[in-house]
Short mmCIF file of C-alpha atoms in Angstrom, two decimals:
data_model
loop_
_atom_site.label_atom_id
_atom_site.label_comp_id
_atom_site.label_asym_id
_atom_site.label_seq_id
_atom_site.Cartn_x
_atom_site.Cartn_y
_atom_site.Cartn_z
CA GLU A 12 -14.33 10.98 88.82
CA ALA A 13 -15.81 7.95 87.10
CA GLY A 14 -19.14 8.42 85.39
CA VAL A 15 -22.14 6.15 85.37
CA THR A 16 -21.23 2.76 84.01
CA GLN A 17 -23.48 0.08 82.63
CA PHE A 18 -22.91 -3.55 81.85
CA PRO A 19 -23.19 -5.19 79.42
CA SER A 20 -22.96 -2.71 76.59
CA HIS A 21 -24.86 -5.07 74.31
CA SER A 22 -26.99 -8.14 74.89
CA VAL A 23 -28.63 -10.40 72.33
CA ILE A 24 -31.00 -12.99 73.74
CA GLU A 25 -33.87 -15.12 72.57
CA LYS A 26 -37.46 -14.56 73.48
CA GLY A 27 -38.23 -16.20 76.79
CA GLN A 28 -34.73 -15.91 78.18
CA THR A 29 -33.66 -13.81 81.13
CA VAL A 30 -31.31 -10.85 81.02
CA THR A 31 -29.89 -8.81 83.87
CA LEU A 32 -28.57 -5.33 83.29
CA ARG A 33 -26.29 -3.63 85.75
CA CYS A 34 -25.73 0.03 86.54
CA ASP A 35 -23.05 1.56 88.71
CA PRO A 36 -23.89 5.17 89.55
CA ILE A 37 -21.46 7.96 90.22
CA SER A 38 -19.99 7.47 93.66
CA GLY A 39 -21.97 9.35 96.27
CA HIS A 40 -25.10 9.70 94.18
CA ASP A 41 -28.06 8.47 96.16
CA ASN A 42 -30.50 8.87 93.31
CA LEU A 43 -30.49 6.28 90.56
CA TYR A 44 -32.85 6.15 87.60
CA TRP A 45 -33.60 3.71 84.82
CA TYR A 46 -34.91 4.81 81.44
CA ARG A 47 -35.31 3.06 78.14
CA ARG A 48 -35.65 3.93 74.49
CA VAL A 49 -37.61 1.42 72.50
CA MET A 50 -37.81 1.22 68.71
CA GLY A 51 -36.35 4.70 68.18
CA LYS A 52 -39.11 6.29 70.18
CA GLU A 53 -38.67 8.76 72.99
CA ILE A 54 -36.66 7.92 76.06
CA LYS A 55 -39.03 6.94 78.85
CA PHE A 56 -38.64 6.85 82.58
CA LEU A 57 -38.84 3.44 84.22
CA LEU A 58 -38.07 3.93 87.89
CA HIS A 59 -36.21 5.87 90.53
CA PHE A 60 -34.24 4.71 93.56
CA VAL A 61 -33.15 6.80 96.50
CA LYS A 62 -30.41 4.74 98.07
CA GLU A 63 -31.90 1.24 98.22
CA SER A 64 -35.55 2.33 98.24
CA LYS A 65 -37.77 2.46 95.20
CA GLN A 66 -39.26 5.93 95.14
CA ASP A 67 -41.21 5.54 91.96
CA GLU A 68 -41.59 2.56 89.68
CA SER A 69 -44.56 3.90 87.77
CA GLY A 70 -42.76 3.60 84.46
CA MET A 71 -42.05 -0.11 84.71
CA PRO A 72 -43.95 -1.69 81.82
CA ASN A 73 -45.04 -4.91 83.54
CA ASN A 74 -44.09 -7.49 86.12
CA ARG A 75 -41.52 -9.08 83.86
CA PHE A 76 -39.22 -6.26 84.91
CA LEU A 77 -37.59 -6.30 88.32
CA ALA A 78 -35.17 -3.66 89.56
CA GLU A 79 -33.08 -3.89 92.68
CA ARG A 80 -30.51 -1.77 94.42
CA THR A 81 -29.33 -3.75 97.37
CA GLY A 82 -27.04 -1.76 99.64
CA GLY A 83 -27.83 1.43 97.82
CA THR A 84 -24.90 1.22 95.46
CA TYR A 85 -25.22 -0.49 92.08
CA SER A 86 -28.55 -1.47 90.63
CA THR A 87 -29.74 -4.34 88.48
CA LEU A 88 -32.66 -4.52 86.12
CA LYS A 89 -33.83 -8.02 85.29
CA VAL A 90 -36.14 -8.87 82.44
CA GLN A 91 -37.72 -12.30 82.79
CA PRO A 92 -38.93 -13.65 80.46
CA ALA A 93 -37.83 -11.28 77.73
CA GLU A 94 -40.22 -10.45 74.90
CA LEU A 95 -39.52 -9.04 71.45
CA GLU A 96 -40.91 -5.63 72.40
CA ASP A 97 -38.33 -5.31 75.17
CA SER A 98 -35.64 -4.62 72.59
CA GLY A 99 -34.15 -1.18 72.91
CA VAL A 100 -31.57 0.81 74.78
CA TYR A 101 -31.71 0.85 78.56
CA PHE A 102 -30.15 3.87 80.20
CA CYS A 103 -29.21 4.38 83.79
CA ALA A 104 -28.67 7.79 85.33
CA SER A 105 -27.69 9.10 88.72
CA SER A 106 -27.84 12.38 90.55
CA GLN A 107 -26.71 13.72 93.87
CA ASN A 108 -29.99 15.46 94.54
CA TYR A 109 -33.21 14.69 92.73
CA ARG A 110 -33.49 18.33 91.65
CA GLU A 111 -30.09 18.35 90.02
CA THR A 112 -28.68 17.11 86.76
CA GLN A 113 -28.99 13.44 86.03
CA TYR A 114 -25.84 11.97 84.51
CA PHE A 115 -26.43 9.14 82.13
CA GLY A 116 -24.49 6.02 81.44
CA PRO A 117 -23.68 4.73 77.95
CA GLY A 118 -26.71 2.46 77.90
CA THR A 119 -27.20 -1.25 77.32
CA ARG A 120 -28.47 -2.23 73.90
CA LEU A 121 -30.82 -5.16 74.27
CA LEU A 122 -31.98 -7.18 71.31
CA VAL A 123 -34.55 -9.89 71.86
CA LEU A 124 -34.86 -12.30 68.94
CA SER B 6 -48.33 15.54 71.33
CA GLN B 7 -45.50 14.47 73.58
CA GLN B 8 -44.01 16.58 76.32
CA GLY B 9 -40.53 17.75 75.37
CA GLU B 10 -41.22 17.64 71.67
CA GLU B 11 -38.34 18.74 69.50
CA ASP B 12 -38.36 20.19 66.06
CA PRO B 13 -37.13 19.77 63.51
CA GLN B 14 -36.94 16.00 63.68
CA ALA B 15 -33.96 16.05 61.35
CA LEU B 16 -31.57 18.77 60.30
CA SER B 17 -28.73 18.67 57.80
CA ILE B 18 -26.28 21.56 57.55
CA GLN B 19 -22.81 22.36 56.27
CA GLU B 20 -19.84 22.58 58.59
CA GLY B 21 -19.45 26.11 59.90
CA GLU B 22 -23.15 26.89 59.80
CA ASN B 23 -25.31 27.35 62.86
CA ALA B 24 -27.89 24.80 63.92
CA THR B 25 -31.02 25.65 65.86
CA MET B 26 -33.26 23.09 67.50
CA ASN B 27 -36.46 23.79 69.36
CA CYS B 28 -38.24 22.02 72.16
CA SER B 29 -41.75 22.47 73.48
CA TYR B 30 -43.18 21.12 76.68
CA LYS B 31 -46.53 21.11 78.41
CA THR B 32 -46.29 21.40 82.17
CA SER B 33 -44.52 23.72 84.60
CA ILE B 34 -40.90 22.76 85.10
CA ASN B 35 -38.00 23.10 87.50
CA ASN B 36 -35.45 23.01 84.78
CA LEU B 37 -34.83 21.92 81.22
CA GLN B 38 -31.80 20.10 80.01
CA TRP B 39 -30.30 19.31 76.66
CA TYR B 40 -28.52 16.06 75.96
CA ARG B 41 -26.64 14.72 72.97
CA GLN B 42 -26.44 11.14 71.84
CA ASN B 43 -23.84 10.16 69.32
CA SER B 44 -24.62 7.10 67.29
CA GLY B 45 -24.20 3.98 69.39
CA ARG B 46 -23.22 5.88 72.50
CA GLY B 47 -24.86 7.15 75.68
CA LEU B 48 -26.48 10.42 76.54
CA VAL B 49 -24.09 13.28 77.19
CA HIS B 50 -25.33 16.17 79.27
CA LEU B 51 -24.86 19.47 77.47
CA ILE B 52 -26.50 22.19 79.48
CA LEU B 53 -29.11 22.82 82.17
CA ILE B 54 -31.28 25.90 82.27
CA ARG B 55 -33.42 26.60 85.29
CA SER B 56 -36.96 27.87 85.11
CA ASN B 57 -35.91 31.33 86.33
CA GLU B 58 -33.24 31.70 83.64
CA ARG B 59 -33.88 32.95 80.14
CA GLU B 60 -30.60 32.28 78.40
CA LYS B 61 -27.46 30.33 79.04
CA HIS B 62 -24.20 29.86 77.16
CA SER B 63 -21.64 27.12 77.20
CA GLY B 64 -18.90 27.28 74.60
CA ARG B 65 -20.55 27.09 71.19
CA LEU B 66 -23.92 26.31 72.75
CA ARG B 67 -26.62 28.82 73.50
CA VAL B 68 -29.86 27.79 75.15
CA THR B 69 -32.92 29.95 75.62
CA LEU B 70 -35.99 29.25 77.70
CA ASP B 71 -39.36 30.91 77.37
CA THR B 72 -41.58 29.64 80.15
CA SER B 73 -44.55 31.68 78.91
CA LYS B 74 -44.45 29.78 75.64
CA LYS B 75 -43.20 26.58 77.26
CA SER B 76 -40.39 26.35 74.77
CA SER B 77 -36.63 26.20 74.58
CA SER B 78 -34.10 26.43 71.81
CA LEU B 79 -30.59 25.09 71.44
CA LEU B 80 -28.24 26.92 69.12
CA ILE B 81 -24.95 25.37 68.09
CA THR B 82 -22.71 27.93 66.43
CA ALA B 83 -19.95 27.19 63.92
CA SER B 84 -20.99 23.56 63.69
CA ARG B 85 -18.46 20.79 63.17
CA ALA B 86 -18.77 17.32 61.74
CA ALA B 87 -18.30 16.00 65.27
CA ASP B 88 -21.55 17.69 66.28
CA THR B 89 -23.43 15.10 64.23
CA ALA B 90 -25.69 13.41 66.76
CA SER B 91 -29.23 13.30 68.10
CA TYR B 92 -30.16 16.08 70.48
CA PHE B 93 -32.82 15.70 73.16
CA CYS B 94 -34.41 18.10 75.55
CA ALA B 95 -35.54 16.76 78.89
CA THR B 96 -37.85 18.42 81.33
CA ALA B 97 -38.38 17.73 84.99
CA ASP B 98 -41.82 18.56 86.29
CA SER B 99 -42.02 20.85 89.26
CA GLY B 100 -41.71 18.74 92.36
CA THR B 101 -40.71 15.58 90.57
CA TYR B 102 -37.55 14.02 89.36
CA LYS B 103 -38.74 12.22 86.26
CA TYR B 104 -37.19 13.43 83.08
CA ILE B 105 -39.51 13.56 80.14
CA PHE B 106 -37.70 13.37 76.85
CA GLY B 107 -38.81 14.26 73.40
CA THR B 108 -38.13 12.19 70.32
CA GLY B 109 -35.03 14.23 69.53
CA THR B 110 -33.57 16.13 66.61
CA ARG B 111 -31.13 14.26 64.41
CA LEU B 112 -28.44 16.70 63.35
CA LYS B 113 -26.10 15.91 60.52
CA VAL B 114 -23.18 18.23 59.88
CA LEU B 115 -21.60 17.76 56.48
CA ALA B 116 -17.88 18.34 56.12
#
């Protein structure tokens, strides 16, 4: 069974540009989560999808971040325009049931110059 | 202090020794999980312990949970160089699904 995959693995962009991160959850997992780790700090929750619906986006830092999960399969996280403080590692996770283990992808390392 | 706070922040041991990491949290939880992150790679799930469990084993890993003290420990026995990584505990609040991570313990196992 394939795990959670994320694309790209690395992204280097300039301040003001747009970047779109993609996450493919484990097949059959309705729950999809985004987290990020900025500047070596703790990993923080961004948002949670159940199928295509946003259940909780309380962790989204501001309106420059837009997450979508059309069709309830893969999800994208767009940062527009990117700022220097957005640099970090963005993790995606999925779970079958929200009470169960969340399985994480390898992360996307974003560097905004 | 942060929920899911680990200590020590960094630990350096010799191969073959045991490594113990601790995690404290603040609120009531459904479960607590430990993850490992090797340098430059993603988070790997190690073990889940539910709030009604006190101890759990998986291979060379032993996790304890003390809900009265709101703390957990991860013991890695007979450590190997390949165990070098950052270790994080993550808690899920009762009734929610958000994982709250600590800042992690950086473990270095010297060959």
